[in-house]
PDB file of C-alpha atoms in Angstrom:
ATOM      1  CA  MET K 284     109.363  79.736 114.295  1.00  0.00           C
ATOM      2  CA  VAL K 285     107.633  82.272 112.063  1.00  0.00           C
ATOM      3  CA  HIS K 286     107.372  86.040 112.521  1.00  0.00           C
ATOM      4  CA  GLN K 287     105.389  88.130 110.041  1.00  0.00           C
ATOM      5  CA  GLN K 288     104.979  91.873 109.990  1.00  0.00           C
ATOM      6  CA  GLN K 289     103.628  94.555 107.644  1.00  0.00           C
ATOM      7  CA  LEU K 290     105.619  97.686 106.819  1.00  0.00           C
ATOM      8  CA  HIS K 291     104.122 100.811 105.269  1.00  0.00           C
ATOM      9  CA  PHE K 292     105.989 103.437 103.276  1.00  0.00           C
ATOM     10  CA  SER K 293     105.030 106.714 101.642  1.00  0.00           C
ATOM     11  CA  THR K 294     107.135 107.384  98.564  1.00  0.00           C
ATOM     12  CA  SER K 295     107.721 110.842  97.144  1.00  0.00           C
ATOM     13  CA  GLY K 296     107.455 109.637  93.541  1.00  0.00           C
ATOM     14  CA  ARG K 297     109.891 107.818  91.282  1.00  0.00           C
ATOM     15  CA  GLY K 298     113.128 106.829  92.970  1.00  0.00           C
ATOM     16  CA  THR K 299     114.770 104.392  95.366  1.00  0.00           C
ATOM     17  CA  PHE K 300     114.208 104.343  99.124  1.00  0.00           C
ATOM     18  CA  ASN K 301     116.505 102.509 101.514  1.00  0.00           C
ATOM     19  CA  ILE K 302     114.345 100.244 103.717  1.00  0.00           C
ATOM     20  CA  SER K 303     117.211  98.167 105.201  1.00  0.00           C
ATOM     21  CA  GLN K 304     116.824  99.638 108.691  1.00  0.00           C
ATOM     22  CA  GLN K 305     113.096  98.805 108.889  1.00  0.00           C
ATOM     23  CA  VAL K 306     113.779  95.215 107.728  1.00  0.00           C
ATOM     24  CA  LYS K 307     116.625  94.875 110.267  1.00  0.00           C
ATOM     25  CA  GLU K 308     114.221  95.952 113.029  1.00  0.00           C
ATOM     26  CA  VAL K 309     111.702  93.258 112.040  1.00  0.00           C
ATOM     27  CA  ILE K 310     114.453  90.610 112.132  1.00  0.00           C
ATOM     28  CA  SER K 311     115.531  91.835 115.562  1.00  0.00           C
ATOM     29  CA  GLU K 312     111.937  91.778 116.883  1.00  0.00           C
ATOM     30  CA  SER K 313     111.382  88.265 115.483  1.00  0.00           C
ATOM     31  CA  GLY K 314     113.856  86.819 117.984  1.00  0.00           C
ATOM     32  CA  ILE K 315     114.844  84.296 115.294  1.00  0.00           C
ATOM     33  CA  ASN K 316     118.529  83.472 115.405  1.00  0.00           C
ATOM     34  CA  THR K 317     119.119  81.526 112.188  1.00  0.00           C
ATOM     35  CA  GLY K 318     116.895  81.373 109.139  1.00  0.00           C
ATOM     36  CA  ILE K 319     115.570  83.284 106.163  1.00  0.00           C
ATOM     37  CA  CYS K 320     113.917  86.666 105.838  1.00  0.00           C
ATOM     38  CA  GLN K 321     111.524  87.186 102.954  1.00  0.00           C
ATOM     39  CA  VAL K 322     110.626  90.739 101.942  1.00  0.00           C
ATOM     40  CA  PHE K 323     107.582  91.025  99.646  1.00  0.00           C
ATOM     41  CA  ILE K 324     106.055  94.138  98.071  1.00  0.00           C
ATOM     42  CA  HIS K 325     102.296  94.118  97.427  1.00  0.00           C
ATOM     43  CA  HIS K 326     102.300  96.192  94.221  1.00  0.00           C
ATOM     44  CA  THR K 327     102.878  95.882  90.476  1.00  0.00           C
ATOM     45  CA  SER K 328     104.307  99.358  89.883  1.00  0.00           C
ATOM     46  CA  ALA K 329     106.942  99.388  92.641  1.00  0.00           C
ATOM     47  CA  SER K 330     109.577  96.744  93.332  1.00  0.00           C
ATOM     48  CA  LEU K 331     112.509  95.661  95.474  1.00  0.00           C
ATOM     49  CA  ILE K 332     116.212  95.566  94.701  1.00  0.00           C
ATOM     50  CA  LEU K 333     119.410  94.786  96.531  1.00  0.00           C
ATOM     51  CA  CYS K 334     121.850  97.506  95.594  1.00  0.00           C
ATOM     52  CA  GLU K 335     125.149  99.084  96.528  1.00  0.00           C
ATOM     53  CA  ASN K 336     124.591 101.519  99.416  1.00  0.00           C
ATOM     54  CA  ALA K 337     127.779 103.560  99.478  1.00  0.00           C
ATOM     55  CA  ASP K 338     127.507 105.860  96.497  1.00  0.00           C
ATOM     56  CA  PRO K 339     124.010 107.199  95.675  1.00  0.00           C
ATOM     57  CA  ASP K 340     125.219 107.816  92.097  1.00  0.00           C
ATOM     58  CA  VAL K 341     124.795 104.070  91.535  1.00  0.00           C
ATOM     59  CA  ARG K 342     121.032 104.376  92.049  1.00  0.00           C
ATOM     60  CA  THR K 343     120.861 107.552  89.974  1.00  0.00           C
ATOM     61  CA  ASP K 344     122.591 105.653  87.174  1.00  0.00           C
ATOM     62  CA  LEU K 345     120.213 102.690  87.558  1.00  0.00           C
ATOM     63  CA  GLU K 346     117.316 105.122  87.197  1.00  0.00           C
ATOM     64  CA  THR K 347     118.907 106.608  84.070  1.00  0.00           C
ATOM     65  CA  PHE K 348     119.443 103.113  82.651  1.00  0.00           C
ATOM     66  CA  MET K 349     115.816 102.117  83.322  1.00  0.00           C
ATOM     67  CA  LYS K 350     114.465 105.326  81.794  1.00  0.00           C
ATOM     68  CA  LYS K 351     116.449 104.613  78.661  1.00  0.00           C
ATOM     69  CA  MET K 352     115.457 100.960  78.502  1.00  0.00           C
ATOM     70  CA  VAL K 353     111.747 101.501  79.257  1.00  0.00           C
ATOM     71  CA  PRO K 354     110.919 105.062  78.141  1.00  0.00           C
ATOM     72  CA  ASP K 355     107.812 106.749  79.552  1.00  0.00           C
ATOM     73  CA  GLY K 356     105.120 107.302  76.930  1.00  0.00           C
ATOM     74  CA  ASP K 357     106.623 104.736  74.526  1.00  0.00           C
ATOM     75  CA  GLN K 358     104.244 104.468  71.544  1.00  0.00           C
ATOM     76  CA  MET K 359     104.519 100.694  71.789  1.00  0.00           C
ATOM     77  CA  PHE K 360     102.370 100.747  74.951  1.00  0.00           C
ATOM     78  CA  ILE K 361      98.586 101.111  74.873  1.00  0.00           C
ATOM     79  CA  HIS K 362      97.997 100.696  78.628  1.00  0.00           C
ATOM     80  CA  GLN K 363      98.319 104.367  79.628  1.00  0.00           C
ATOM     81  CA  ASP K 364      95.144 104.809  81.714  1.00  0.00           C
ATOM     82  CA  GLU K 365      97.092 106.423  84.531  1.00  0.00           C
ATOM     83  CA  GLY K 366      99.605 108.324  82.423  1.00  0.00           C
ATOM     84  CA  PRO K 367     102.776 107.796  80.375  1.00  0.00           C
ATOM     85  CA  ASP K 368     104.538 106.168  83.359  1.00  0.00           C
ATOM     86  CA  ASP K 369     101.775 103.545  83.851  1.00  0.00           C
ATOM     87  CA  MET K 370     102.893 100.616  81.639  1.00  0.00           C
ATOM     88  CA  PRO K 371     106.639 101.367  82.031  1.00  0.00           C
ATOM     89  CA  ALA K 372     106.109 101.004  85.822  1.00  0.00           C
ATOM     90  CA  HIS K 373     104.714  97.470  85.294  1.00  0.00           C
ATOM     91  CA  VAL K 374     107.610  96.502  82.999  1.00  0.00           C
ATOM     92  CA  ARG K 375     110.181  97.931  85.446  1.00  0.00           C
ATOM     93  CA  THR K 376     108.577  95.838  88.192  1.00  0.00           C
ATOM     94  CA  VAL K 377     108.841  92.648  86.123  1.00  0.00           C
ATOM     95  CA  LEU K 378     112.507  93.387  85.316  1.00  0.00           C
ATOM     96  CA  THR K 379     113.360  93.819  89.006  1.00  0.00           C
ATOM     97  CA  SER K 380     111.881  91.855  91.970  1.00  0.00           C
ATOM     98  CA  SER K 381     108.643  91.625  93.923  1.00  0.00           C
ATOM     99  CA  SER K 382     110.329  89.606  96.653  1.00  0.00           C
ATOM    100  CA  LEU K 383     113.799  89.198  98.126  1.00  0.00           C
ATOM    101  CA  SER K 384     115.110  86.453 100.392  1.00  0.00           C
ATOM    102  CA  ILE K 385     118.053  87.156 102.630  1.00  0.00           C
ATOM    103  CA  PRO K 386     119.804  84.915 105.172  1.00  0.00           C
ATOM    104  CA  VAL K 387     119.448  85.574 108.899  1.00  0.00           C
ATOM    105  CA  ASN K 388     122.311  84.761 111.253  1.00  0.00           C
ATOM    106  CA  ASN K 389     122.803  85.701 114.933  1.00  0.00           C
ATOM    107  CA  ASN K 390     119.397  87.453 114.813  1.00  0.00           C
ATOM    108  CA  ARG K 391     120.765  89.830 112.154  1.00  0.00           C
ATOM    109  CA  ASP K 392     120.570  90.055 108.385  1.00  0.00           C
ATOM    110  CA  LYS K 393     123.567  88.658 106.526  1.00  0.00           C
ATOM    111  CA  LEU K 394     123.606  91.438 103.930  1.00  0.00           C
ATOM    112  CA  GLY K 395     127.009  92.285 102.529  1.00  0.00           C
ATOM    113  CA  THR K 396     128.644  95.428 103.887  1.00  0.00           C
ATOM    114  CA  TRP K 397     127.821  97.402 100.747  1.00  0.00           C
ATOM    115  CA  GLN K 398     124.382  95.921 100.123  1.00  0.00           C
ATOM    116  CA  GLY K 399     121.182  97.766 100.908  1.00  0.00           C
ATOM    117  CA  ILE K 400     117.514  96.808 100.481  1.00  0.00           C
ATOM    118  CA  TYR K 401     115.697  99.394  98.387  1.00  0.00           C
ATOM    119  CA  LEU K 402     112.062  99.985  97.554  1.00  0.00           C
ATOM    120  CA  TRP K 403     112.013 101.270  93.963  1.00  0.00           C
ATOM    121  CA  GLU K 404     109.013 103.464  93.249  1.00  0.00           C
ATOM    122  CA  HIS K 405     108.364 103.393  89.496  1.00  0.00           C
ATOM    123  CA  ARG K 406     105.414 105.800  89.365  1.00  0.00           C
ATOM    124  CA  THR K 407     106.222 109.499  89.050  1.00  0.00           C
ATOM    125  CA  HIS K 408     103.654 110.498  91.699  1.00  0.00           C
ATOM    126  CA  PRO K 409     103.881 109.717  95.445  1.00  0.00           C
ATOM    127  CA  HIS K 410     102.263 106.427  96.530  1.00  0.00           C
ATOM    128  CA  LYS K 411     101.643 104.484  99.721  1.00  0.00           C
ATOM    129  CA  ARG K 412     103.402 101.107  99.510  1.00  0.00           C
ATOM    130  CA  ASN K 413     102.903  97.992 101.646  1.00  0.00           C
ATOM    131  CA  ILE K 414     105.544  95.382 102.318  1.00  0.00           C
ATOM    132  CA  THR K 415     105.296  92.077 104.222  1.00  0.00           C
ATOM    133  CA  VAL K 416     108.393  90.797 105.994  1.00  0.00           C
ATOM    134  CA  THR K 417     108.351  87.105 107.000  1.00  0.00           C
ATOM    135  CA  VAL K 418     111.184  85.662 109.084  1.00  0.00           C
ATOM    136  CA  ILE K 419     111.381  81.854 109.349  1.00  0.00           C
ATOM    137  CA  GLY K 420     113.896  79.895 111.362  1.00  0.00           C
ATOM    138  CA  ASP K 421     114.968  78.843 114.848  1.00  0.00           C
TER     139      ASP K 421
ATOM    140  CA  MET Z 201     106.288  72.685 109.000  1.00  0.00           C
ATOM    141  CA  VAL Z 202     107.061  72.156 105.322  1.00  0.00           C
ATOM    142  CA  TYR Z 203     104.685  71.131 102.525  1.00  0.00           C
ATOM    143  CA  GLN Z 204     105.965  70.359  99.043  1.00  0.00           C
ATOM    144  CA  ASP Z 205     104.213  69.255  95.884  1.00  0.00           C
ATOM    145  CA  THR Z 206     105.187  68.984  92.211  1.00  0.00           C
ATOM    146  CA  LEU Z 207     102.583  69.410  89.515  1.00  0.00           C
ATOM    147  CA  GLN Z 208     102.659  68.728  85.803  1.00  0.00           C
ATOM    148  CA  LEU Z 209     101.315  71.700  83.860  1.00  0.00           C
ATOM    149  CA  ALA Z 210      99.984  71.069  80.359  1.00  0.00           C
ATOM    150  CA  GLN Z 211     101.612  72.987  77.504  1.00  0.00           C
ATOM    151  CA  GLN Z 212      99.463  75.969  76.523  1.00  0.00           C
ATOM    152  CA  GLY Z 213     101.717  77.826  74.072  1.00  0.00           C
ATOM    153  CA  LYS Z 214     103.180  81.303  74.263  1.00  0.00           C
ATOM    154  CA  GLY Z 215     101.489  83.647  76.698  1.00  0.00           C
ATOM    155  CA  ALA Z 216     100.809  84.564  80.316  1.00  0.00           C
ATOM    156  CA  TYR Z 217      98.589  82.256  82.362  1.00  0.00           C
ATOM    157  CA  GLU Z 218      97.286  83.170  85.784  1.00  0.00           C
ATOM    158  CA  ILE Z 219      97.939  80.365  88.268  1.00  0.00           C
ATOM    159  CA  GLY Z 220      96.792  82.199  91.402  1.00  0.00           C
ATOM    160  CA  ASN Z 221      93.846  79.887  92.085  1.00  0.00           C
ATOM    161  CA  LEU Z 222      96.026  76.814  91.686  1.00  0.00           C
ATOM    162  CA  VAL Z 223      98.558  78.247  94.152  1.00  0.00           C
ATOM    163  CA  ALA Z 224      95.822  79.286  96.610  1.00  0.00           C
ATOM    164  CA  GLY Z 225      94.438  75.717  96.506  1.00  0.00           C
ATOM    165  CA  LEU Z 226      97.835  74.203  97.302  1.00  0.00           C
ATOM    166  CA  ILE Z 227      98.497  76.636 100.153  1.00  0.00           C
ATOM    167  CA  LYS Z 228      95.109  75.697 101.620  1.00  0.00           C
ATOM    168  CA  LYS Z 229      96.013  72.012 101.246  1.00  0.00           C
ATOM    169  CA  SER Z 230      99.311  72.634 103.069  1.00  0.00           C
ATOM    170  CA  GLY Z 231      97.403  73.716 106.192  1.00  0.00           C
ATOM    171  CA  ILE Z 232     100.153  76.255 106.917  1.00  0.00           C
ATOM    172  CA  ASN Z 233      98.741  79.465 108.379  1.00  0.00           C
ATOM    173  CA  THR Z 234     101.721  81.846 108.369  1.00  0.00           C
ATOM    174  CA  GLY Z 235     104.943  81.573 106.419  1.00  0.00           C
ATOM    175  CA  THR Z 236     106.295  81.684 102.901  1.00  0.00           C
ATOM    176  CA  CYS Z 237     105.498  79.943  99.628  1.00  0.00           C
ATOM    177  CA  GLN Z 238     108.128  79.328  96.992  1.00  0.00           C
ATOM    178  CA  LEU Z 239     107.127  78.485  93.443  1.00  0.00           C
ATOM    179  CA  TYR Z 240     109.696  77.007  91.099  1.00  0.00           C
ATOM    180  CA  ILE Z 241     109.252  76.224  87.435  1.00  0.00           C
ATOM    181  CA  HIS Z 242     111.235  73.345  85.913  1.00  0.00           C
ATOM    182  CA  SER Z 243     111.606  74.872  82.458  1.00  0.00           C
ATOM    183  CA  SER Z 244     114.147  76.851  80.451  1.00  0.00           C
ATOM    184  CA  THR Z 245     111.597  78.950  78.561  1.00  0.00           C
ATOM    185  CA  ALA Z 246     108.811  79.645  81.067  1.00  0.00           C
ATOM    186  CA  SER Z 247     109.085  82.150  83.921  1.00  0.00           C
ATOM    187  CA  LEU Z 248     107.001  83.078  86.923  1.00  0.00           C
ATOM    188  CA  LEU Z 249     106.032  86.629  87.603  1.00  0.00           C
ATOM    189  CA  ILE Z 250     103.790  88.798  89.689  1.00  0.00           C
ATOM    190  CA  GLY Z 251     101.630  90.856  87.346  1.00  0.00           C
ATOM    191  CA  ASP Z 252      98.826  93.344  87.369  1.00  0.00           C
ATOM    192  CA  THR Z 253      95.320  91.838  87.240  1.00  0.00           C
ATOM    193  CA  THR Z 254      93.313  94.989  86.499  1.00  0.00           C
ATOM    194  CA  ASP Z 255      94.052  95.174  82.776  1.00  0.00           C
ATOM    195  CA  GLU Z 256      95.112  92.139  80.764  1.00  0.00           C
ATOM    196  CA  THR Z 257      96.996  94.331  78.278  1.00  0.00           C
ATOM    197  CA  THR Z 258      99.695  94.765  80.933  1.00  0.00           C
ATOM    198  CA  GLN Z 259     100.656  91.107  80.337  1.00  0.00           C
ATOM    199  CA  SER Z 260     100.700  91.322  76.534  1.00  0.00           C
ATOM    200  CA  GLU Z 261     102.600  94.618  76.643  1.00  0.00           C
ATOM    201  CA  THR Z 262     105.234  93.183  78.973  1.00  0.00           C
ATOM    202  CA  ALA Z 263     105.609  90.377  76.419  1.00  0.00           C
ATOM    203  CA  SER Z 264     105.907  92.951  73.584  1.00  0.00           C
ATOM    204  CA  PHE Z 265     108.607  94.785  75.507  1.00  0.00           C
ATOM    205  CA  MET Z 266     110.555  91.564  76.055  1.00  0.00           C
ATOM    206  CA  ALA Z 267     110.139  90.584  72.405  1.00  0.00           C
ATOM    207  CA  GLN Z 268     111.641  93.934  71.433  1.00  0.00           C
ATOM    208  CA  LEU Z 269     114.501  93.510  73.906  1.00  0.00           C
ATOM    209  CA  ALA Z 270     115.316  89.968  72.730  1.00  0.00           C
ATOM    210  CA  PRO Z 271     113.717  89.635  69.281  1.00  0.00           C
ATOM    211  CA  SER Z 272     113.156  86.137  67.870  1.00  0.00           C
ATOM    212  CA  ASN Z 273     114.776  87.095  64.549  1.00  0.00           C
ATOM    213  CA  ASP Z 274     117.948  88.534  66.090  1.00  0.00           C
ATOM    214  CA  ASN Z 275     121.074  86.947  64.714  1.00  0.00           C
ATOM    215  CA  PHE Z 276     122.437  85.327  67.852  1.00  0.00           C
ATOM    216  CA  GLU Z 277     125.365  83.014  67.354  1.00  0.00           C
ATOM    217  CA  ASN Z 278     124.189  79.503  68.020  1.00  0.00           C
ATOM    218  CA  LYS Z 279     127.117  77.555  69.345  1.00  0.00           C
ATOM    219  CA  ILE Z 280     125.145  74.608  70.612  1.00  0.00           C
ATOM    220  CA  ASN Z 281     123.450  73.960  67.269  1.00  0.00           C
ATOM    221  CA  ARG Z 282     119.897  74.323  68.436  1.00  0.00           C
ATOM    222  CA  ASN Z 283     116.858  75.922  66.919  1.00  0.00           C
ATOM    223  CA  MET Z 284     117.697  79.636  66.604  1.00  0.00           C
ATOM    224  CA  GLU Z 285     114.259  80.528  67.930  1.00  0.00           C
ATOM    225  CA  ALA Z 286     115.134  79.070  71.298  1.00  0.00           C
ATOM    226  CA  VAL Z 287     118.028  81.438  72.016  1.00  0.00           C
ATOM    227  CA  PRO Z 288     116.080  84.725  72.426  1.00  0.00           C
ATOM    228  CA  GLU Z 289     113.417  82.840  74.340  1.00  0.00           C
ATOM    229  CA  GLU Z 290     116.027  81.713  76.819  1.00  0.00           C
ATOM    230  CA  MET Z 291     117.316  85.282  77.058  1.00  0.00           C
ATOM    231  CA  ARG Z 292     113.841  86.535  77.898  1.00  0.00           C
ATOM    232  CA  TYR Z 293     113.616  83.768  80.479  1.00  0.00           C
ATOM    233  CA  ALA Z 294     116.915  84.879  82.015  1.00  0.00           C
ATOM    234  CA  LEU Z 295     115.544  88.419  82.347  1.00  0.00           C
ATOM    235  CA  ALA Z 296     112.506  87.166  84.216  1.00  0.00           C
ATOM    236  CA  GLN Z 297     112.433  84.687  87.112  1.00  0.00           C
ATOM    237  CA  PRO Z 298     112.343  80.892  87.368  1.00  0.00           C
ATOM    238  CA  SER Z 299     111.211  81.072  90.990  1.00  0.00           C
ATOM    239  CA  LEU Z 300     108.948  83.311  92.984  1.00  0.00           C
ATOM    240  CA  SER Z 301     108.445  83.689  96.724  1.00  0.00           C
ATOM    241  CA  ILE Z 302     105.319  85.089  98.331  1.00  0.00           C
ATOM    242  CA  PRO Z 303     104.165  85.399 101.931  1.00  0.00           C
ATOM    243  CA  VAL Z 304     101.488  83.072 103.325  1.00  0.00           C
ATOM    244  CA  LYS Z 305      98.939  84.700 105.598  1.00  0.00           C
ATOM    245  CA  ASN Z 306      95.824  83.027 107.054  1.00  0.00           C
ATOM    246  CA  THR Z 307      96.457  79.925 104.886  1.00  0.00           C
ATOM    247  CA  ARG Z 308      96.192  82.093 101.765  1.00  0.00           C
ATOM    248  CA  PRO Z 309      98.636  83.826  99.394  1.00  0.00           C
ATOM    249  CA  GLY Z 310      99.506  87.111 101.136  1.00  0.00           C
ATOM    250  CA  ILE Z 311      99.706  89.169  97.966  1.00  0.00           C
ATOM    251  CA  GLY Z 312      98.333  92.564  96.949  1.00  0.00           C
ATOM    252  CA  VAL Z 313      94.782  93.177  95.725  1.00  0.00           C
ATOM    253  CA  TRP Z 314      95.888  93.866  92.145  1.00  0.00           C
ATOM    254  CA  GLN Z 315      98.649  91.281  92.045  1.00  0.00           C
ATOM    255  CA  GLY Z 316      98.285  88.007  90.170  1.00  0.00           C
ATOM    256  CA  ILE Z 317     100.671  85.066  89.878  1.00  0.00           C
ATOM    257  CA  PHE Z 318     101.438  84.317  86.241  1.00  0.00           C
ATOM    258  CA  LEU Z 319     103.246  81.555  84.456  1.00  0.00           C
ATOM    259  CA  TRP Z 320     104.793  83.210  81.459  1.00  0.00           C
ATOM    260  CA  GLU Z 321     105.642  80.868  78.591  1.00  0.00           C
ATOM    261  CA  ASN Z 322     108.076  82.432  76.110  1.00  0.00           C
ATOM    262  CA  SER Z 323     108.253  79.598  73.649  1.00  0.00           C
ATOM    263  CA  ALA Z 324     105.706  78.597  71.034  1.00  0.00           C
ATOM    264  CA  GLN Z 325     107.159  75.071  71.017  1.00  0.00           C
ATOM    265  CA  ALA Z 326     107.233  74.532  74.759  1.00  0.00           C
ATOM    266  CA  ALA Z 327     106.779  71.082  76.207  1.00  0.00           C
ATOM    267  CA  ASP Z 328     104.755  70.339  79.335  1.00  0.00           C
ATOM    268  CA  CYS Z 329     106.486  71.704  82.395  1.00  0.00           C
ATOM    269  CA  LYS Z 330     106.592  70.962  86.098  1.00  0.00           C
ATOM    270  CA  LEU Z 331     105.907  73.375  88.911  1.00  0.00           C
ATOM    271  CA  THR Z 332     107.164  72.718  92.441  1.00  0.00           C
ATOM    272  CA  ILE Z 333     105.546  74.512  95.343  1.00  0.00           C
ATOM    273  CA  THR Z 334     107.169  74.607  98.792  1.00  0.00           C
ATOM    274  CA  VAL Z 335     105.222  76.110 101.678  1.00  0.00           C
ATOM    275  CA  THR Z 336     107.180  76.692 104.877  1.00  0.00           C
ATOM    276  CA  GLY Z 337     105.776  77.982 108.156  1.00  0.00           C
ATOM    277  CA  GLU Z 338     103.430  77.227 111.017  1.00  0.00           C
TER     278      GLU Z 338
END
């Protein structure tokens, strides 16, 4: 059995957004008991991560780490058509994930207690982001 | 329904190669309308990534960033007595992804308008490599 659904998000600029609840709802609606849930983001300047969901400082620190590793406006980059955060957003996307696969059991996600699914907006301005969730199983 | 195929890809040297048309052709051949497509590369120096298709400099600049992060002339200790060049290449590979999953929608890759599927070869001395595609769905 296959269930596929689009999700739409409006981000407020650079940062992480917990989308676990929306993904859980798609799994529930799918009626699939056991299988796999694929989450895919249709962009090259925003990505997906699984991350600890208890202490928001973890995501603040990840942001700090990324900023340090891929600095905005780095002279190395020539692709800056849309600003100093343009090319760094593409690199950040490559270093993280465009898709995640998580197990489905008893019509629920099998995420760990402290795991959350996050959309990571890498552009500094707000964007509309599209995600496809596909649940496959029995 | 599951469709699986393994292809031999000819060695093309260091660089990013778009394989979107190849993948679209195989998904069409699978006859699967809705589901997921997993791509897996049987190599220790080539990765698969979703990249931006609007400006080809985004691929070369991602490569420049990776080269800076894991430079070929860095003095890594080589405990397995192999060509020193290969070590940073394998590190870059570890930072990227050996497999990629995308949604399948209407017997086509369900990816974003500006997204392309790239095979990213990190090694100048790469051999031919194999790509396995698995399409699952209905």
